[in-house]
Amino acid sequence: KAVKVTGGSGDIVIYDVSSVGFDMETGVILEGTSTVQVVDFSPKSTFLTTWSRPVKAGPGNLKIFEIKSGKNIANFHMKNTAVKGVSWPAVEWTNDEKLALRVSANSVFIHRGDSGWEDSSNLLERVSVEGVKQFSVSPGSVYRFTTFTP
C-alpha cells in the first residue's frame, strides 16, 4: 500500500501497489483528511489511523478508516501527538489485527480490532495507568503491551 496526498481537496488517497501495473488514477479516497498531520497503517493494511489538530466542534481528530471502503469507522479526541510527548501511533494493533490499543487520559483502551468501531461496542477493557505517555504492543501471537510513565 502507498499513501499519496493529492492536490485540490488535499484528501488522502490510498493506492494498492502490490501488483504490477497498478493504476495511479484510481485509489480509495479518504474524505475529510485534508488537515491530517500524521498517519499510520495497521499491520495488515486493513485500517489507517490519522491525526489532525483538534478543533472544538466535530466528532474527533483521531480517526480510523477502513481502507477497503474508505469509510471513517471511529473517531476519538486526542489533544497531542508525539510532538507533545504522547506516543504515535496513537492506535497500535496486534499483528493479526484482532486487538487495537490506544492511550488517552491516564488509560490504555483495549478494543476488539475487527468489528464494532461504529458504535464503540468493541471496547473490551480500560486499563488505568496514571501518567501514561507512551505504550507499545508486542509483535507475535502473544498479546502483550507495555507502558511508559515519565
Backbone as ProteinMPNN parsed JSONL, in Angstrom:
{"seq_chain_A": "KAVKVTGGSGDIVIYDVSSVGFDMETGVILEGTSTVQVVDFSPKSTFLTTWSRPVKAGPGNLKIFEIKSGKNIANFHMKNTAVKGVSWPAVEWTNDEKLALRVSANSVFIHRGDSGWEDSSNLLERVSVEGVKQFSVSPGSVYRFTTFTP", "coords_chain_A": {"N_chain_A": [[0.848, -1.185, 0.0], [0.363, 2.29, -0.567], [0.514, 5.708, 0.36], [-0.802, 8.708, -0.791], [-0.91, 12.145, -0.856], [-3.082, 14.222, -2.387], [-3.408, 17.016, -4.689], [-5.629, 19.866, -4.833], [-8.389, 19.048, -3.146], [-6.888, 17.972, -1.116], [-7.287, 15.649, 0.259], [-6.472, 12.374, 1.544], [-5.334, 9.758, -0.51], [-5.394, 6.33, -1.083], [-3.4, 3.948, -2.594], [-3.202, 0.754, -4.036], [-0.366, -0.868, -4.422], [0.576, -3.377, -4.718], [0.503, -5.073, -6.83], [1.747, -5.659, -10.171], [1.593, -3.111, -12.617], [-0.249, -1.323, -11.498], [-2.777, 1.241, -11.237], [-2.36, 4.595, -11.104], [-4.335, 6.43, -11.31], [-6.549, 5.583, -10.037], [-7.878, 4.948, -6.81], [-8.487, 4.659, -3.256], [-10.297, 7.119, -1.801], [-9.985, 9.013, 1.077], [-12.199, 10.782, 2.604], [-12.36, 14.071, 3.996], [-9.813, 14.418, 5.029], [-8.011, 16.442, 4.702], [-6.672, 18.013, 6.553], [-4.917, 16.425, 7.911], [-2.151, 15.475, 9.91], [-0.44, 13.354, 10.68], [-0.104, 9.839, 9.857], [-0.886, 6.29, 10.065], [-0.579, 2.89, 9.239], [-2.427, -0.114, 9.928], [-1.185, -3.408, 10.871], [-1.902, -5.323, 8.837], [-2.706, -3.726, 6.844], [-5.405, -3.073, 6.842], [-6.644, -1.003, 8.131], [-6.377, 2.573, 8.537], [-4.952, 4.952, 10.575], [-5.444, 8.319, 11.435], [-4.343, 11.609, 12.404], [-5.309, 14.855, 13.206], [-4.957, 18.368, 13.868], [-6.655, 19.399, 16.824], [-10.078, 20.514, 16.792], [-12.71, 22.575, 18.069], [-15.419, 21.912, 17.513], [-16.906, 18.949, 16.202], [-16.47, 15.417, 15.388], [-14.157, 14.265, 16.414], [-10.577, 14.196, 16.368], [-8.751, 12.189, 16.028], [-8.799, 9.631, 13.902], [-10.063, 6.58, 12.569], [-9.882, 4.758, 9.656], [-11.437, 2.437, 7.483], [-9.678, 0.829, 5.115], [-10.355, -0.53, 2.698], [-12.988, 0.272, 2.03], [-12.838, 2.98, 2.434], [-14.193, 4.205, 4.431], [-14.792, 6.193, 7.306], [-14.526, 4.865, 10.352], [-14.241, 5.196, 13.095], [-13.9, 7.664, 15.662], [-11.979, 9.676, 17.802], [-11.108, 11.894, 20.486], [-8.089, 13.577, 20.738], [-5.609, 15.426, 22.095], [-2.822, 15.898, 21.601], [0.139, 14.779, 19.768], [3.094, 12.766, 19.3], [4.819, 14.898, 19.166], [4.231, 16.478, 21.329], [4.749, 14.745, 23.364], [3.034, 12.563, 23.677], [2.504, 9.241, 22.694], [3.004, 8.161, 19.304], [2.407, 5.724, 16.909], [-0.999, 6.482, 17.759], [-2.866, 4.54, 17.941], [-2.313, 1.185, 18.308], [-1.927, -2.02, 16.882], [-2.455, -5.551, 17.286], [-0.512, -8.109, 15.647], [-2.251, -9.726, 14.134], [-4.432, -8.139, 13.951], [-6.569, -8.469, 15.65], [-6.854, -7.206, 18.056], [-6.889, -3.796, 19.093], [-5.142, -1.155, 20.495], [-5.218, 1.861, 22.372], [-4.007, 4.94, 23.776], [-5.045, 7.236, 26.244], [-5.697, 9.913, 28.374], [-4.608, 8.958, 31.024], [-5.086, 6.234, 30.71], [-5.141, 3.014, 29.101], [-6.82, 1.849, 26.396], [-8.399, -1.051, 25.338], [-9.446, -2.45, 22.445], [-11.62, -4.527, 20.495], [-10.364, -5.395, 17.452], [-11.466, -6.027, 14.975], [-14.169, -5.452, 14.543], [-17.162, -3.524, 15.366], [-16.475, -0.847, 15.671], [-18.051, 1.316, 14.879], [-20.13, 1.758, 16.75], [-18.844, 1.718, 19.149], [-18.933, -0.693, 20.484], [-16.875, -2.399, 20.599], [-15.084, -2.0, 22.644], [-13.14, -3.553, 24.927], [-11.712, -3.425, 27.317], [-10.596, -1.14, 29.813], [-7.65, 0.019, 30.98], [-6.311, 1.448, 33.762], [-3.643, 3.661, 33.967], [-1.795, 5.704, 35.572], [-0.539, 8.768, 34.457], [0.447, 7.828, 32.0], [2.277, 8.052, 28.993], [3.395, 6.871, 26.775], [3.123, 3.84, 24.902], [3.4, 0.403, 23.892], [2.718, -2.277, 21.7], [3.361, -5.709, 21.733], [5.022, -7.608, 19.169], [4.002, -10.571, 17.336], [2.241, -13.625, 18.325], [1.409, -13.654, 20.93], [-0.434, -11.696, 23.083], [0.612, -8.782, 24.355], [1.345, -5.754, 26.131], [3.202, -2.767, 26.823], [3.837, 0.023, 28.992], [4.896, 3.478, 29.341], [5.644, 5.751, 31.785], [6.605, 8.875, 32.487]], "CA_chain_A": [[0.0, 0.0, 0.0], [1.065, 3.567, -0.586], [-0.341, 6.844, 0.65], [-0.472, 9.882, -1.583], [-1.758, 13.297, -0.601], [-3.298, 14.835, -3.688], [-3.706, 18.434, -4.751], [-7.063, 20.147, -4.816], [-9.013, 18.917, -1.83], [-5.872, 17.592, -0.154], [-7.636, 14.399, 0.93], [-5.553, 11.251, 1.374], [-5.753, 8.717, -1.445], [-4.606, 5.126, -0.861], [-3.231, 3.144, -3.793], [-2.698, -0.598, -3.842], [0.77, -1.034, -5.33], [1.091, -4.728, -4.502], [0.538, -5.818, -8.092], [2.393, -4.979, -11.291], [0.668, -2.42, -13.49], [-1.309, -0.613, -10.784], [-3.231, 2.464, -11.891], [-2.277, 5.739, -10.2], [-5.526, 7.255, -11.479], [-7.605, 5.077, -9.16], [-7.468, 4.75, -5.43], [-9.532, 4.877, -2.268], [-10.198, 8.479, -1.268], [-10.432, 9.151, 2.458], [-12.787, 12.116, 2.663], [-12.186, 14.831, 5.224], [-8.462, 14.209, 5.561], [-7.131, 17.499, 4.195], [-5.905, 18.637, 7.638], [-4.178, 15.369, 8.606], [-0.74, 15.736, 10.198], [0.295, 12.085, 10.715], [-0.895, 8.657, 9.509], [-0.264, 5.016, 10.378], [-1.304, 1.704, 8.789], [-2.481, -1.304, 10.768], [-0.219, -4.382, 10.346], [-2.348, -5.995, 7.618], [-3.197, -2.649, 5.97], [-6.863, -3.057, 6.835], [-7.068, 0.27, 8.694], [-5.443, 3.689, 8.568], [-5.224, 5.899, 11.648], [-4.983, 9.673, 11.115], [-4.476, 12.617, 13.454], [-5.326, 16.255, 12.782], [-5.023, 19.281, 15.015], [-8.019, 19.399, 17.361], [-10.989, 21.64, 16.63], [-13.713, 22.49, 19.133], [-16.595, 21.178, 17.04], [-16.561, 17.81, 15.359], [-16.549, 14.093, 16.006], [-12.869, 13.842, 16.964], [-9.469, 14.44, 15.45], [-8.057, 10.917, 15.823], [-9.779, 8.901, 13.105], [-9.689, 5.285, 11.999], [-10.554, 4.495, 8.392], [-11.326, 1.125, 6.872], [-9.037, 1.162, 3.848], [-11.041, -1.099, 1.538], [-14.162, 1.081, 1.695], [-12.564, 4.401, 2.633], [-15.134, 4.688, 5.437], [-14.33, 6.596, 8.633], [-15.276, 3.97, 11.239], [-14.118, 5.564, 14.512], [-13.367, 8.997, 15.95], [-11.639, 9.92, 19.201], [-10.473, 13.182, 20.725], [-6.706, 13.454, 21.209], [-5.045, 16.771, 22.008], [-1.447, 15.998, 21.108], [0.82, 13.59, 19.262], [4.451, 12.596, 19.843], [5.459, 16.212, 19.25], [3.983, 16.96, 22.68], [5.076, 13.728, 24.344], [2.124, 11.424, 23.657], [3.063, 8.332, 21.697], [2.436, 7.918, 17.984], [0.99, 5.826, 16.579], [-1.922, 6.554, 18.882], [-3.539, 3.24, 17.968], [-1.421, 0.084, 17.913], [-2.679, -3.24, 16.609], [-1.736, -6.818, 17.318], [-0.151, -8.497, 14.276], [-3.403, -10.289, 13.433], [-5.443, -7.078, 13.997], [-7.716, -8.857, 16.479], [-6.952, -6.196, 19.102], [-6.327, -2.472, 18.842], [-4.975, -0.461, 21.756], [-4.943, 3.294, 22.271], [-3.751, 5.566, 25.06], [-5.723, 8.512, 26.418], [-6.08, 10.349, 29.72], [-4.231, 8.034, 32.094], [-5.65, 4.912, 30.47], [-4.945, 2.29, 27.85], [-8.087, 1.253, 25.988], [-8.213, -2.246, 24.51], [-10.612, -2.626, 21.583], [-11.636, -5.605, 19.515], [-9.904, -4.691, 16.268], [-12.071, -6.43, 13.707], [-15.558, -5.019, 14.372], [-17.753, -2.761, 16.457], [-15.947, 0.52, 15.789], [-19.074, 2.321, 14.624], [-20.924, 2.053, 17.943], [-17.96, 1.541, 20.316], [-19.196, -1.955, 21.173], [-15.657, -3.201, 20.579], [-14.238, -1.715, 23.804], [-13.055, -4.732, 25.785], [-11.118, -3.157, 28.635], [-9.896, 0.125, 30.068], [-6.632, -0.221, 31.999], [-5.841, 2.723, 34.318], [-2.194, 3.792, 34.138], [-1.609, 7.118, 35.889], [0.578, 9.462, 33.815], [0.963, 7.131, 30.817], [2.545, 8.889, 27.821], [3.72, 6.023, 25.643], [2.841, 2.424, 25.058], [3.796, -0.391, 22.737], [2.145, -3.614, 21.633], [4.398, -6.651, 21.31], [4.756, -8.365, 17.941], [3.829, -12.004, 17.543], [0.91, -14.154, 18.585], [1.071, -13.466, 22.337], [-0.89, -10.317, 23.234], [1.211, -8.068, 25.486], [1.681, -4.355, 25.892], [3.972, -2.121, 27.874], [3.586, 1.458, 29.064], [5.942, 4.326, 29.877], [5.158, 6.914, 32.514], [7.799, 9.651, 32.887]], "C_chain_A": [[0.887, 1.24, 0.0], [0.065, 4.664, -0.278], [0.133, 8.009, -0.194], [-1.429, 10.989, -1.184], [-1.861, 14.051, -1.91], [-3.497, 16.33, -3.563], [-5.199, 18.643, -4.692], [-7.599, 20.064, -3.42], [-7.989, 18.586, -0.748], [-6.178, 16.319, 0.583], [-6.61, 13.315, 0.629], [-6.169, 10.258, 0.398], [-4.837, 7.527, -1.217], [-4.598, 4.303, -2.137], [-2.693, 1.775, -3.413], [-1.605, -0.822, -4.876], [1.373, -2.425, -5.2], [1.133, -5.558, -5.781], [1.198, -4.978, -9.18], [1.317, -4.306, -12.122], [-0.464, -1.721, -12.768], [-1.583, 0.73, -11.454], [-3.218, 3.612, -10.892], [-3.479, 6.678, -10.337], [-6.662, 6.786, -10.584], [-7.032, 4.878, -7.767], [-8.651, 4.982, -4.522], [-9.313, 6.253, -1.664], [-10.759, 8.485, 0.146], [-10.904, 10.594, 2.63], [-12.536, 12.765, 4.021], [-10.815, 14.681, 5.846], [-7.496, 15.317, 5.156], [-6.294, 18.164, 5.281], [-5.047, 17.637, 8.413], [-2.695, 15.725, 8.728], [0.107, 14.465, 10.171], [-0.66, 10.932, 10.416], [-0.146, 7.404, 9.937], [-1.161, 3.881, 9.909], [-1.358, 0.652, 9.893], [-1.587, -2.369, 10.124], [-0.616, -5.066, 9.039], [-2.914, -5.008, 6.601], [-4.711, -2.676, 5.804], [-7.389, -1.691, 7.248], [-5.962, 1.305, 8.566], [-5.886, 4.613, 9.69], [-4.661, 7.249, 11.236], [-5.172, 10.571, 12.328], [-4.392, 13.991, 12.816], [-5.324, 17.121, 14.033], [-6.474, 19.345, 15.505], [-8.78, 20.675, 16.996], [-12.102, 21.46, 17.66], [-14.942, 21.695, 18.72], [-16.142, 19.998, 16.194], [-16.524, 16.515, 16.123], [-15.254, 13.621, 16.655], [-11.786, 13.982, 15.92], [-8.557, 13.23, 15.245], [-9.065, 9.997, 15.144], [-9.207, 7.573, 12.634], [-10.549, 5.062, 10.768], [-10.382, 3.03, 8.026], [-10.832, 1.374, 5.448], [-9.83, 0.671, 2.641], [-12.203, -0.226, 1.077], [-13.892, 2.577, 1.732], [-13.418, 5.021, 3.718], [-14.431, 5.038, 6.743], [-15.157, 5.817, 9.652], [-15.169, 4.32, 12.721], [-13.477, 6.941, 14.633], [-13.126, 9.126, 17.444], [-11.033, 11.309, 19.306], [-9.086, 12.937, 21.312], [-6.023, 14.797, 21.007], [-3.71, 16.819, 21.285], [-0.977, 14.687, 20.497], [2.208, 13.554, 19.877], [5.205, 13.917, 19.947], [5.335, 16.762, 20.66], [4.198, 15.887, 23.735], [4.106, 12.568, 24.443], [2.531, 10.532, 22.497], [2.289, 8.333, 20.382], [3.092, 6.664, 17.454], [0.102, 5.769, 17.814], [-2.755, 5.286, 19.018], [-2.527, 2.211, 17.503], [-2.244, -1.19, 17.86], [-1.814, -4.461, 16.892], [-1.483, -7.225, 15.861], [-1.334, -9.029, 13.476], [-4.595, -9.324, 13.384], [-6.69, -7.46, 14.796], [-7.933, -7.873, 17.626], [-6.31, -4.903, 18.624], [-6.272, -1.754, 20.177], [-4.707, 1.006, 21.491], [-4.769, 3.863, 23.67], [-4.463, 6.917, 25.095], [-5.997, 8.734, 27.9], [-5.851, 9.299, 30.807], [-4.805, 6.631, 31.941], [-5.161, 4.337, 29.156], [-6.267, 1.59, 27.567], [-7.801, 0.093, 25.055], [-9.528, -2.501, 23.769], [-10.487, -3.926, 20.808], [-11.351, -4.935, 18.181], [-10.694, -4.944, 15.015], [-13.507, -5.977, 13.514], [-15.999, -4.148, 15.54], [-17.272, -1.339, 16.604], [-17.054, 1.564, 15.703], [-19.85, 2.707, 15.88], [-20.153, 1.84, 19.248], [-18.225, 0.256, 21.088], [-17.954, -2.842, 21.23], [-14.73, -2.913, 21.753], [-14.286, -2.9, 24.759], [-12.629, -4.392, 27.205], [-10.528, -1.758, 28.652], [-8.945, -0.128, 31.231], [-6.123, 1.133, 32.483], [-4.344, 2.677, 34.534], [-1.921, 5.283, 34.331], [-0.363, 7.682, 35.195], [1.121, 8.811, 32.555], [1.117, 8.104, 29.654], [2.833, 8.057, 26.584], [3.365, 4.58, 25.965], [3.287, 1.712, 23.798], [3.166, -1.771, 22.854], [3.21, -4.559, 21.1], [4.023, -7.306, 19.987], [4.528, -9.834, 18.278], [2.413, -12.372, 17.928], [0.493, -14.073, 20.049], [0.742, -11.992, 22.533], [-0.336, -9.711, 24.519], [1.369, -6.611, 25.115], [2.462, -3.822, 27.075], [3.658, -0.635, 27.855], [4.818, 2.17, 29.614], [5.281, 5.518, 30.541], [6.371, 7.687, 33.014], [7.747, 10.108, 34.336]], "O_chain_A": [[2.01, 1.225, 0.504], [-1.11, 4.551, -0.626], [1.332, 8.265, -0.298], [-2.643, 10.783, -1.177], [-0.852, 14.47, -2.478], [-3.726, 16.849, -2.471], [-5.955, 17.687, -4.518], [-7.3, 20.919, -2.586], [-8.211, 18.895, 0.423], [-5.41, 15.925, 1.46], [-5.959, 13.337, -0.415], [-7.36, 9.955, 0.465], [-3.618, 7.693, -1.162], [-5.65, 3.995, -2.696], [-1.818, 1.665, -2.555], [-1.887, -0.952, -6.068], [2.541, -2.634, -5.53], [1.735, -6.631, -5.805], [1.206, -3.749, -9.116], [0.24, -4.87, -12.313], [-1.537, -1.534, -13.343], [-0.728, 1.281, -12.147], [-3.988, 3.603, -9.931], [-3.619, 7.62, -9.558], [-7.636, 7.512, -10.39], [-5.832, 4.666, -7.597], [-9.702, 5.447, -4.964], [-8.262, 6.522, -1.081], [-11.873, 8.019, 0.384], [-10.094, 11.508, 2.784], [-12.504, 12.094, 5.053], [-10.667, 14.803, 7.062], [-6.282, 15.142, 5.259], [-5.3, 18.818, 4.967], [-4.508, 17.976, 9.467], [-2.074, 16.207, 7.781], [1.242, 14.488, 9.696], [-1.859, 11.021, 10.678], [1.066, 7.434, 10.147], [-2.367, 3.901, 10.152], [-0.434, 0.546, 10.7], [-1.258, -2.25, 8.943], [0.249, -5.358, 8.213], [-3.529, -5.41, 5.614], [-5.23, -2.338, 4.74], [-8.444, -1.26, 6.783], [-4.779, 0.972, 8.495], [-7.049, 5.011, 9.755], [-3.536, 7.331, 10.744], [-6.04, 10.333, 13.168], [-3.517, 14.257, 11.992], [-5.653, 16.654, 15.123], [-7.407, 19.346, 14.701], [-8.206, 21.76, 16.906], [-12.401, 20.34, 18.074], [-15.45, 20.889, 19.499], [-15.099, 20.059, 15.544], [-16.545, 16.504, 17.354], [-15.277, 12.638, 17.395], [-12.053, 13.895, 14.721], [-7.685, 13.252, 14.377], [-10.072, 9.626, 15.746], [-8.017, 7.462, 12.338], [-11.774, 5.161, 10.82], [-9.317, 2.449, 8.233], [-11.498, 2.055, 4.668], [-9.96, 1.398, 1.656], [-12.385, -0.007, -0.12], [-14.63, 3.358, 1.132], [-13.38, 6.236, 3.914], [-13.587, 4.286, 7.229], [-16.352, 6.072, 9.807], [-15.933, 3.791, 13.529], [-12.633, 7.329, 13.826], [-13.967, 8.735, 18.254], [-10.505, 11.839, 18.328], [-8.933, 12.178, 22.269], [-5.874, 15.256, 19.875], [-3.491, 17.692, 20.445], [-1.593, 13.637, 20.676], [2.469, 14.239, 20.866], [6.138, 14.034, 20.741], [6.242, 17.442, 21.139], [3.858, 16.102, 24.899], [4.339, 11.656, 25.237], [2.869, 11.03, 21.424], [1.068, 8.49, 20.365], [4.315, 6.566, 17.558], [0.418, 5.089, 18.79], [-3.286, 4.997, 20.09], [-1.948, 2.347, 16.426], [-3.135, -1.411, 18.679], [-0.591, -4.412, 16.755], [-2.16, -6.743, 14.953], [-1.413, -8.808, 12.268], [-5.645, -9.66, 12.837], [-7.745, -6.846, 14.636], [-9.053, -7.719, 18.114], [-5.339, -4.904, 17.868], [-7.257, -1.744, 20.916], [-4.051, 1.36, 20.512], [-5.317, 3.332, 24.636], [-4.482, 7.647, 24.104], [-6.475, 7.835, 28.592], [-6.798, 8.817, 31.427], [-4.989, 5.92, 32.93], [-4.815, 5.065, 28.225], [-6.771, 0.834, 28.397], [-7.047, 0.235, 24.093], [-10.571, -2.735, 24.378], [-9.382, -4.373, 20.502], [-12.044, -3.985, 17.816], [-10.614, -4.158, 14.071], [-14.032, -6.105, 12.408], [-15.315, -4.046, 16.558], [-17.627, -0.673, 17.576], [-16.996, 2.587, 16.385], [-20.193, 3.876, 16.052], [-20.749, 1.787, 20.324], [-17.788, 0.126, 22.231], [-17.978, -3.911, 21.839], [-13.671, -3.535, 21.85], [-15.332, -3.213, 25.328], [-13.111, -4.983, 28.171], [-10.03, -1.26, 27.643], [-9.38, -0.45, 32.336], [-5.561, 1.893, 31.695], [-3.828, 1.777, 35.197], [-1.827, 6.032, 33.358], [0.732, 7.136, 35.332], [2.181, 9.216, 32.079], [0.21, 8.883, 29.36], [2.549, 8.486, 25.466], [3.313, 4.165, 27.123], [3.523, 2.339, 22.765], [3.087, -2.354, 23.935], [3.888, -4.244, 20.122], [2.845, -7.534, 19.714], [4.83, -10.278, 19.386], [1.501, -11.547, 17.867], [-0.649, -14.387, 20.383], [1.548, -11.127, 22.188], [-0.751, -10.069, 25.621], [1.51, -6.266, 23.942], [2.391, -4.355, 28.182], [3.26, -0.093, 26.824], [5.669, 1.561, 30.262], [4.461, 6.207, 29.935], [7.094, 7.199, 33.883], [8.674, 10.765, 34.81]]}, "name": "protein", "num_of_chains": 1, "seq": "KAVKVTGGSGDIVIYDVSSVGFDMETGVILEGTSTVQVVDFSPKSTFLTTWSRPVKAGPGNLKIFEIKSGKNIANFHMKNTAVKGVSWPAVEWTNDEKLALRVSANSVFIHRGDSGWEDSSNLLERVSVEGVKQFSVSPGSVYRFTTFTP"}
